[in-house]
Coordinates of C-alpha atoms in Angstrom, one line a residue:
X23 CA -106.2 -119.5 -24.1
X24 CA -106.7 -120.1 -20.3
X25 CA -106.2 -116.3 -19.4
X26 CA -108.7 -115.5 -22.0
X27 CA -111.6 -117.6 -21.6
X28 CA -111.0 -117.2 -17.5
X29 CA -111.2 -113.2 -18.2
X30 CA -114.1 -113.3 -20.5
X31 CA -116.4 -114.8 -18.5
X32 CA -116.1 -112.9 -15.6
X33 CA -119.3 -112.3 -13.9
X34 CA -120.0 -108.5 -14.7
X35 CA -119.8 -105.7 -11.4
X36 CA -120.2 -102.2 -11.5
X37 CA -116.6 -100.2 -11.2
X38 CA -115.3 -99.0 -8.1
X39 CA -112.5 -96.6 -7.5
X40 CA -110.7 -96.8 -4.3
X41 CA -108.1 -94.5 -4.1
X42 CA -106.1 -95.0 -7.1
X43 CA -107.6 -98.7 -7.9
X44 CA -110.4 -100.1 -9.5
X45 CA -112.3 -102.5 -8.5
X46 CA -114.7 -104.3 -10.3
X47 CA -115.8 -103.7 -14.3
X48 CA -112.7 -105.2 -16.5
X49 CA -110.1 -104.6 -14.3
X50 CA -107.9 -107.0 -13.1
X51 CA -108.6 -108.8 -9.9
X52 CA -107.4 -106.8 -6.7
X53 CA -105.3 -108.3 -3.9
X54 CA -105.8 -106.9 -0.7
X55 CA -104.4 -107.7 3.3
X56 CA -104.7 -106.4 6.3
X57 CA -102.4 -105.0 9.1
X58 CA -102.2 -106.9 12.8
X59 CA -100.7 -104.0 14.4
X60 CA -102.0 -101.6 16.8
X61 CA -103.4 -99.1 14.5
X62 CA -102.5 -96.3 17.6
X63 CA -98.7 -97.4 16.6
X64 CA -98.2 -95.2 14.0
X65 CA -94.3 -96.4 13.3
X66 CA -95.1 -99.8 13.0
X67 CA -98.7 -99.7 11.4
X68 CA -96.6 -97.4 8.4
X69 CA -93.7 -100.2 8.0
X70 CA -95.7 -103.3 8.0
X71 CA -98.8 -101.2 5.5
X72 CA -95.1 -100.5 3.5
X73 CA -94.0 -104.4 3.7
X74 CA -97.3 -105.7 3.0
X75 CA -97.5 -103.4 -0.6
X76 CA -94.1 -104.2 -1.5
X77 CA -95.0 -107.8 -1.3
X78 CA -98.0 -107.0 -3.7
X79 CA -100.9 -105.9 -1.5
X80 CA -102.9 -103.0 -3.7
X81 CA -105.2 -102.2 -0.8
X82 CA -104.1 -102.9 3.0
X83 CA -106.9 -102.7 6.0
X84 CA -106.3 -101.3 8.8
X85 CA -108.4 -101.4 12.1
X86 CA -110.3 -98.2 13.5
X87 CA -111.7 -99.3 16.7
X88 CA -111.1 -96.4 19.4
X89 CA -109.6 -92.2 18.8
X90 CA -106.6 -92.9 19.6
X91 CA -105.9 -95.6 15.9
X92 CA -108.8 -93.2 14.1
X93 CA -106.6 -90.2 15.3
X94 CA -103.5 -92.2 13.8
X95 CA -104.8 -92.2 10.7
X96 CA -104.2 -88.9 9.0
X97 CA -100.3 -89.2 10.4
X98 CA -100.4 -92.8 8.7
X99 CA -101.5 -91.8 5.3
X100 CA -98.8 -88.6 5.2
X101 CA -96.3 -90.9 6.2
X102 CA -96.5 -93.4 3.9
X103 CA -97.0 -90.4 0.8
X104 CA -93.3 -89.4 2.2
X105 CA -92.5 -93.0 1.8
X106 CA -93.6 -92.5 -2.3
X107 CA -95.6 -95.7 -1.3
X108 CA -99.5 -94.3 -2.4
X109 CA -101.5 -97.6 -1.0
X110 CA -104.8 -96.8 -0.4
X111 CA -105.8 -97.3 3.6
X112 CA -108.9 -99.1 4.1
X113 CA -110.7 -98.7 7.5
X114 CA -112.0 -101.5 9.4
X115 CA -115.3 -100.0 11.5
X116 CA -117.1 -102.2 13.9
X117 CA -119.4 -100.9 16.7
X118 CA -118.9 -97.0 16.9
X119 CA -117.4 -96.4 13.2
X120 CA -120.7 -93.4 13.1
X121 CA -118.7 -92.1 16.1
X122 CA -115.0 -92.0 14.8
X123 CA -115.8 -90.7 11.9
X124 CA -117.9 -87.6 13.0
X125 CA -115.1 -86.8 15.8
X126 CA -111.9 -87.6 13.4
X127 CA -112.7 -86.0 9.9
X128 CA -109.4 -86.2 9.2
X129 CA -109.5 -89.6 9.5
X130 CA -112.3 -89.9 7.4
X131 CA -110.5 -88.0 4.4
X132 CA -107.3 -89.9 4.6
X133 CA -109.0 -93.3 4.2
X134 CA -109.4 -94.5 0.6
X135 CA -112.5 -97.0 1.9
X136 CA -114.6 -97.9 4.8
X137 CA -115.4 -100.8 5.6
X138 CA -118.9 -101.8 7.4
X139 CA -120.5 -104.9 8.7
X140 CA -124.3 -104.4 9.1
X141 CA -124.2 -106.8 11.9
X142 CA -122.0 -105.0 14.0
X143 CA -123.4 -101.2 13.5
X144 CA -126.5 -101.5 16.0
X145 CA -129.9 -103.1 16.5
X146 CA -133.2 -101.6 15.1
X147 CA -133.8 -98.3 14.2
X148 CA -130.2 -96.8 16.3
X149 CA -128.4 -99.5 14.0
X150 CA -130.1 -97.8 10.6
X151 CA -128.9 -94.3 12.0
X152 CA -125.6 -95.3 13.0
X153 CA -125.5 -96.6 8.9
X154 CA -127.1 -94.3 7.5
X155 CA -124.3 -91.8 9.3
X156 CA -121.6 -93.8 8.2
X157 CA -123.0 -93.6 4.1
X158 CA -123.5 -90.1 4.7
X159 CA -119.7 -89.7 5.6
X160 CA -118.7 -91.7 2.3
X161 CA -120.9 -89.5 0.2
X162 CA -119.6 -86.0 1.8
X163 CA -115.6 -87.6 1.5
X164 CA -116.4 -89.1 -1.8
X165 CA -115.3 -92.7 -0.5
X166 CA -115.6 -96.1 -1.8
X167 CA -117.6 -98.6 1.2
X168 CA -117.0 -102.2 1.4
X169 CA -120.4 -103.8 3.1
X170 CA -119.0 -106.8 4.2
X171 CA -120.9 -109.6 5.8
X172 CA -119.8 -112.1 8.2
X173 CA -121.2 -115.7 9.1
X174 CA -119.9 -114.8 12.6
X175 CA -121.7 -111.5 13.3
X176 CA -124.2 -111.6 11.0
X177 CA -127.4 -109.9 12.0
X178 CA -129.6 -111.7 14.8
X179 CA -132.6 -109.8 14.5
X180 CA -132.7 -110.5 10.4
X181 CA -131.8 -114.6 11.5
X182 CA -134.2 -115.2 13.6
X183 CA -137.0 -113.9 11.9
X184 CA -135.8 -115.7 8.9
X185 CA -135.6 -118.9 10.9
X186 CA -138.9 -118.6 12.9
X187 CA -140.6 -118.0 9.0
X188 CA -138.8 -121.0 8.4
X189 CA -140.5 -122.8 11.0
X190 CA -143.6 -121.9 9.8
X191 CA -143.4 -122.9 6.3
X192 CA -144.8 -125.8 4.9
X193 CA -141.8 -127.4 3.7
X194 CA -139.0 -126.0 5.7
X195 CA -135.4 -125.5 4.6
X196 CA -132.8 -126.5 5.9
X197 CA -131.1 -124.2 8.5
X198 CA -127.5 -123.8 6.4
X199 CA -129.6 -122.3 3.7
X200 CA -131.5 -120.0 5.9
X201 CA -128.5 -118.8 7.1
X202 CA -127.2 -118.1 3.6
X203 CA -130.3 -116.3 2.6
X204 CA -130.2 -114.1 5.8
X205 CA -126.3 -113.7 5.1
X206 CA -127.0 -112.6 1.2
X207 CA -130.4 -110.5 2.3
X208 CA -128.3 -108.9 4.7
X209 CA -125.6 -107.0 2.2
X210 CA -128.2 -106.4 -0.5
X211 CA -130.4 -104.9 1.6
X212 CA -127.8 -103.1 3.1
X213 CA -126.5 -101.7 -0.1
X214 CA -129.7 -100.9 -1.4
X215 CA -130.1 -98.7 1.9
X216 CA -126.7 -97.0 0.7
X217 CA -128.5 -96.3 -2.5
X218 CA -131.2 -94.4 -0.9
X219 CA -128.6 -92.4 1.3
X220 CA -127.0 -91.6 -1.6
X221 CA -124.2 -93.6 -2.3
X222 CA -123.6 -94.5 -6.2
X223 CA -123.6 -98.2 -7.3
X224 CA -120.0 -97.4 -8.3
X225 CA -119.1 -96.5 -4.9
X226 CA -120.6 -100.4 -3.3
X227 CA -118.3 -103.7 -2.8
X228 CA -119.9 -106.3 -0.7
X229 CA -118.6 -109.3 0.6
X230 CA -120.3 -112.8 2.6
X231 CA -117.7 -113.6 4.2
X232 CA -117.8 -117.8 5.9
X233 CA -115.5 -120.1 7.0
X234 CA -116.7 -123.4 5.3
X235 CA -115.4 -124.1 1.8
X236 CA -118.5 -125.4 0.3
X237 CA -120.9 -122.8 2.2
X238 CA -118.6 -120.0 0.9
X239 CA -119.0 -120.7 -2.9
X240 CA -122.6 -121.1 -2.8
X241 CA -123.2 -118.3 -0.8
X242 CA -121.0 -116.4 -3.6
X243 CA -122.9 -118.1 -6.6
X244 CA -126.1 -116.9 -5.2
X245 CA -125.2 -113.8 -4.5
X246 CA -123.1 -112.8 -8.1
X247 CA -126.8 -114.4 -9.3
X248 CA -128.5 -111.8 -7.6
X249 CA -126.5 -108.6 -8.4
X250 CA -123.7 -106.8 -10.3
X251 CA -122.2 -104.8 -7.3
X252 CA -118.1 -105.5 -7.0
X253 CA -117.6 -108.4 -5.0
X254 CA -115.0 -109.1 -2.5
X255 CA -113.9 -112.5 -2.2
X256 CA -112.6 -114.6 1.1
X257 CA -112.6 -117.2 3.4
X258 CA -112.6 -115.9 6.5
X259 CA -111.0 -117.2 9.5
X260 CA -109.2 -119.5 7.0
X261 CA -106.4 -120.7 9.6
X262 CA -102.5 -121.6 9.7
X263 CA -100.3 -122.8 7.4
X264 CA -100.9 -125.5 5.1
X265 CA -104.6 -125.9 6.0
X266 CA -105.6 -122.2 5.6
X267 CA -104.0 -122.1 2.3
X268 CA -105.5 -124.8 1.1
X269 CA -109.0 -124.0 2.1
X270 CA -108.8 -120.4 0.7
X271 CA -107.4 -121.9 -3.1
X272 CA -110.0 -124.5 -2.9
X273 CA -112.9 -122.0 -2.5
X274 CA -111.5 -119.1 -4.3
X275 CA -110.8 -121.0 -7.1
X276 CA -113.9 -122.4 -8.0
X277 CA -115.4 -119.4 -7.5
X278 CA -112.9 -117.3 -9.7
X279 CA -113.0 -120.0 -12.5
X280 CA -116.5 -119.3 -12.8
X281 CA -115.7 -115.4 -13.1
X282 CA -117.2 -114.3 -9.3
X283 CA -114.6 -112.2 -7.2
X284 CA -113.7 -108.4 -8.2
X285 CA -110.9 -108.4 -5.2
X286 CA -109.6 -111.0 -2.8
X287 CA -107.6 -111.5 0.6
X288 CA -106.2 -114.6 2.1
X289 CA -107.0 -114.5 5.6
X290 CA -104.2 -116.5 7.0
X291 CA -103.0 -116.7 10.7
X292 CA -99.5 -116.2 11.1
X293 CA -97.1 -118.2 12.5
X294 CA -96.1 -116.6 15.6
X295 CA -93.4 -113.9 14.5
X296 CA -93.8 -114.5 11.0
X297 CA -93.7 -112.0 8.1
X298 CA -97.5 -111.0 7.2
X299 CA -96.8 -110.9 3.9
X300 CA -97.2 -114.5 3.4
X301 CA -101.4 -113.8 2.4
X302 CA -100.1 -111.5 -0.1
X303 CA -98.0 -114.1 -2.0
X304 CA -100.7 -117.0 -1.5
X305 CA -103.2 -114.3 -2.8
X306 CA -100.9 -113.5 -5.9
X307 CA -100.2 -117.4 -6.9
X308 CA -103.8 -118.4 -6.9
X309 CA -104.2 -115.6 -9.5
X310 CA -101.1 -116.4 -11.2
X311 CA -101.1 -120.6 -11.6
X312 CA -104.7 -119.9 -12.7
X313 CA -104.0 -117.4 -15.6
X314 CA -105.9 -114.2 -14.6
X315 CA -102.5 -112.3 -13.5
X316 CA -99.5 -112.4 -13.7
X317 CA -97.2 -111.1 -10.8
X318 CA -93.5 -112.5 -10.7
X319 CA -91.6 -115.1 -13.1
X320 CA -92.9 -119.0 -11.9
X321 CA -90.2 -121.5 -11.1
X322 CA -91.1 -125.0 -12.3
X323 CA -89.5 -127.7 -10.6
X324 CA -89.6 -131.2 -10.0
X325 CA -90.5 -133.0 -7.1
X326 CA -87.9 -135.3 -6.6
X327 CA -87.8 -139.0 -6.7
X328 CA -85.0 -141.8 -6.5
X329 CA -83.1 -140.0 -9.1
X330 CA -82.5 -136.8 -7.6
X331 CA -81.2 -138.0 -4.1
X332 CA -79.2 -135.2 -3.9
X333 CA -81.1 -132.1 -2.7
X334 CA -78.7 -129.4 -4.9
X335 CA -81.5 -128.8 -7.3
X336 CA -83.7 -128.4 -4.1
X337 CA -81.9 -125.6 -3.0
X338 CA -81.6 -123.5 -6.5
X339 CA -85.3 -124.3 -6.8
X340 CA -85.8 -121.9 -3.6
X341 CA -83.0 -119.4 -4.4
X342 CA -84.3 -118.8 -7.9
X343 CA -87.6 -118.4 -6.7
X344 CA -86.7 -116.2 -3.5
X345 CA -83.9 -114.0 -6.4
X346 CA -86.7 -113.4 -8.8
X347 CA -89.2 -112.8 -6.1
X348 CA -86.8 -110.3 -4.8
X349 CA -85.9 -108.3 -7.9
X350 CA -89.2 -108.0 -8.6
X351 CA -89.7 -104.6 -7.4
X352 CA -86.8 -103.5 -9.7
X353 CA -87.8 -105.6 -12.9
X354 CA -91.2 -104.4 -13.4
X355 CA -90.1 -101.0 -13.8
X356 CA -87.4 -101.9 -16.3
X357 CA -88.5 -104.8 -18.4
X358 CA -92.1 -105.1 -19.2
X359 CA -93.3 -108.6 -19.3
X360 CA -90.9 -110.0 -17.1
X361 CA -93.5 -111.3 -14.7
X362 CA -95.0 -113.6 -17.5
X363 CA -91.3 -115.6 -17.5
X364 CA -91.5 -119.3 -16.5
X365 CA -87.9 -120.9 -15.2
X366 CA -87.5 -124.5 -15.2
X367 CA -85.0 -126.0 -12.4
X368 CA -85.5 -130.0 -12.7
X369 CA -83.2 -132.8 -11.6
X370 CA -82.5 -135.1 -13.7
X371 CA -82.5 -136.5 -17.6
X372 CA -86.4 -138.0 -17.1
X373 CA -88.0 -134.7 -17.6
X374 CA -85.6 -132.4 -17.6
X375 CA -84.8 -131.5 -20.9
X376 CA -88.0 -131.4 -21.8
X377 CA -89.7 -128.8 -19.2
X378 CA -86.3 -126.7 -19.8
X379 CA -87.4 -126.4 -23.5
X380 CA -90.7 -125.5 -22.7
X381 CA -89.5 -122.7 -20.2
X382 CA -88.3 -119.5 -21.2
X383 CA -85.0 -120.5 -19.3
X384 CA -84.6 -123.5 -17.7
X385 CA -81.6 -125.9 -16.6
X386 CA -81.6 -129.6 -16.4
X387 CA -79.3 -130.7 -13.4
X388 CA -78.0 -133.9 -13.4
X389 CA -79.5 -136.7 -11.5
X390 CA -78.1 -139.5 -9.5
X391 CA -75.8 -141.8 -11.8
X392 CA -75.9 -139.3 -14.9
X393 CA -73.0 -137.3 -15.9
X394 CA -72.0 -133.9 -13.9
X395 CA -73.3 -131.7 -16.4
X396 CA -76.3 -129.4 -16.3
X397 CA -77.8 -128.1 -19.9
X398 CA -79.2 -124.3 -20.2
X399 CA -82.1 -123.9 -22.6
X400 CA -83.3 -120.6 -24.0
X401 CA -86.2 -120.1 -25.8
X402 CA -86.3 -124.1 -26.8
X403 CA -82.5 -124.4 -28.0
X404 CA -79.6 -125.5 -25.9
X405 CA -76.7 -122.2 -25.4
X406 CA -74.8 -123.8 -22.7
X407 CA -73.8 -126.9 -20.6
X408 CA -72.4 -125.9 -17.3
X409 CA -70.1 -127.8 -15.3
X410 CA -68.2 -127.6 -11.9
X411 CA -68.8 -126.4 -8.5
X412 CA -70.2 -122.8 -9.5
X413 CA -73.5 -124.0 -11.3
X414 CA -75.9 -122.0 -9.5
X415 CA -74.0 -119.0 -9.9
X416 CA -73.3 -119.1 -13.6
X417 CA -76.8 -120.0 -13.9
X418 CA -78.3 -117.0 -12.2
X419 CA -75.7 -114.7 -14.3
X420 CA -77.1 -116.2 -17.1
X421 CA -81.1 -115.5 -16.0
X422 CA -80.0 -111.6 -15.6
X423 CA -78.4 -111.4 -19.2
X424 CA -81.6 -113.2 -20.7
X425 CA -83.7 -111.0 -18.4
X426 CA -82.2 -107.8 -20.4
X427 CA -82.1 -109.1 -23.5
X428 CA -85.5 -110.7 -23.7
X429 CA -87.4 -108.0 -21.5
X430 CA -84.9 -104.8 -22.2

């Protein structure tokens, strides 16, 4: 009931195709990351574009900033076809994108979707040719554009006469709000410009991008009030670990459970070293615990408590989740549904038995004091009780043969 009432009140955007994706319309809601390579390294801008889509990324940005990464490009896209992995690129412009893309065509071709921020094109009437270039391009190459709008380099010019208005008004407002305003004026004015250079409502996504929770889902209400173009969705600048995720579930939720967002992207910053991957999966179990996708079978587990002062059911926990996680990419061309499958690993007799029945699989380890025996439910009814020092393996034998049987 969740999935549907979440899904039916979806706030209604125009249809984009990006490549081979849709954005926007009734489709589902689109995941998308970006690379932190060197664009200009072709062998490792291809691997990690190939990591991050294997993890679940449908669209993957990359940054065009100078020749040499917008000369990359066309050598990136063939690669990755070669690769049988058909991700569509996405191009980050900032600055001299006009440029890039008049000097590169190739690069221009091989991109599925540009991406522009009006504050960073130019100032005055050179800024409003260097756009107006950039639309042109899109219309010529038949390309989807992203006009996405930052709190950080949002206009000046459009700010500050918003603000000295402000100033003059009789009843001011506060300066947050006249920042949102200019923020939202700037990508609908901007994509109302594309319009008149000739780029089809059905080729638009915007975004207002800000780093503040609460000024992020306001400046998303307003604007899904104000227009039915696709809508990217993201907390920019988010940060590390547990605070970045947080932040981006606490925004992107709200706004998703009232229907606003077409596509999303977690914009984490990685651990030093760490796997970039890890916005893809955050991105993927926002959509997932809330009902509007589903992308990989959901362990449920306990948290532990005086009962459980072993950590054994700790550990399956992590290698059920990290096995299913990783046959994945083999699953969901053999057994459709698979990804809707719920696992229960708990550890002891409080709760158990109960959250195993409600599983499609679950087991219900023993706890501290309780007898060394460890119940398997299918479907609601007992099968098994498994014993001994081979648990976890028997167990996991025993997911694969559901896993055929149920999904085959």
């Amino acid at each position: 009931m969740a999935t549907t009432n979440l899904l039916s009140t979806r706030h209604k955007t125009v249809a984009v195709r990006v490549g081979n994706i849709m954005v926007g319309g009734n489709h589902p809601i689109v995941i998308q990351s970006m690379t932190n390579t060197d664009t200009a390294d072709i062998v490792r801008t291809v691997a990690q574009i190939a990591e991050l889509n294997k993890a679940g990324s449908e669209l993957v940005r990359i940054t065009v900033n100078n020749m040499e990464s917008a000369q990359a490009v066309p050598e990136i896209r063939e690669r990755l076809d070669k690769m049988n992995c058909n991700v569509p690129i996405v191009g980050d412009f900032h600055f001299n994108g006009h440029k890039l893309l008049q000097d590169v065509p190739e690069c221009a071709q091989a991109l599925a979707k540009y991406r522009i921020n009006p504050g960073n094109v130019g100032k005055g009437k050179s800024g409003d040719d260097k756009f107006e270039q950039m639309i042109k391009f899109a219309c010529e190459y038949d390309k989807a554009v992203r006009i996405g709008v930052n709190w950080g380099s949002l206009d000046q010019s459009l700010l500050a006469k918003r603000l000295d208005e402000n100033n003059k008004a009789d009843v001011p407002k506060l300066i947050e709000v006249v920042m949102h305003d200019a923020l939202i004026e700037s990508a609908l004015s901007s994509a109302a410009k594309a319009e008149e250079y000739g780029l089809g409502r059905d080729r638009i996504i915007i975004s207002c991008k800000l780093s503040g929770v609460q000024d992020l889902i306001q400046a998303y209400r307003d604007l899904a009030s104000q227009c039915d173009y696709a809508l990217h969705l993201g907390l920019t600048e988010a940060g590390m670990g547990s605070k970045g995720i947080v932040a981006s579930t606490a925004a992107l939720s709200i706004l998703l459970q009232e229907g606003i967002g077409d596509t999303i992207r977690i914009s984490l910053t990685p651990e030093p070293g760490a796997p970039r991957e890890k916005e893809v999966i955050v991105g993927q179990e926002i959509l997932q615990t809330m009902g509007l996708r589903s992308f990989t079978p959901q362990v449920i587990a306990c948290p532990g408590c005086g009962r459980t002062s072993s950590d054994y059911f700790q550990h399956l926990a992590e290698d059920i989740q990290d096995y299913l996680r990783n046959q994945m990419p083999i699953w969901k061309t053999q057994y459709a549904g698979v990804e809707n499958m719920s696992v229960a690993v708990m550890g002891c007799v409080v709760n158990g038995p109960g959250e195993s029945k409600q599983a499609n699989i679950g087991i219900s380890l023993p706890g501290s004091g309780e007898k060394p025996v460890a119940p398997v439910y299918e479907d609601g009814k007992k099968t098994v009780t498994l014993k001994g020092d081979k648990i976890a393996e028997e167990f996991q034998a025993i997911l694969n043969t559901y896993v055929k049987e149920k999904y085959g």
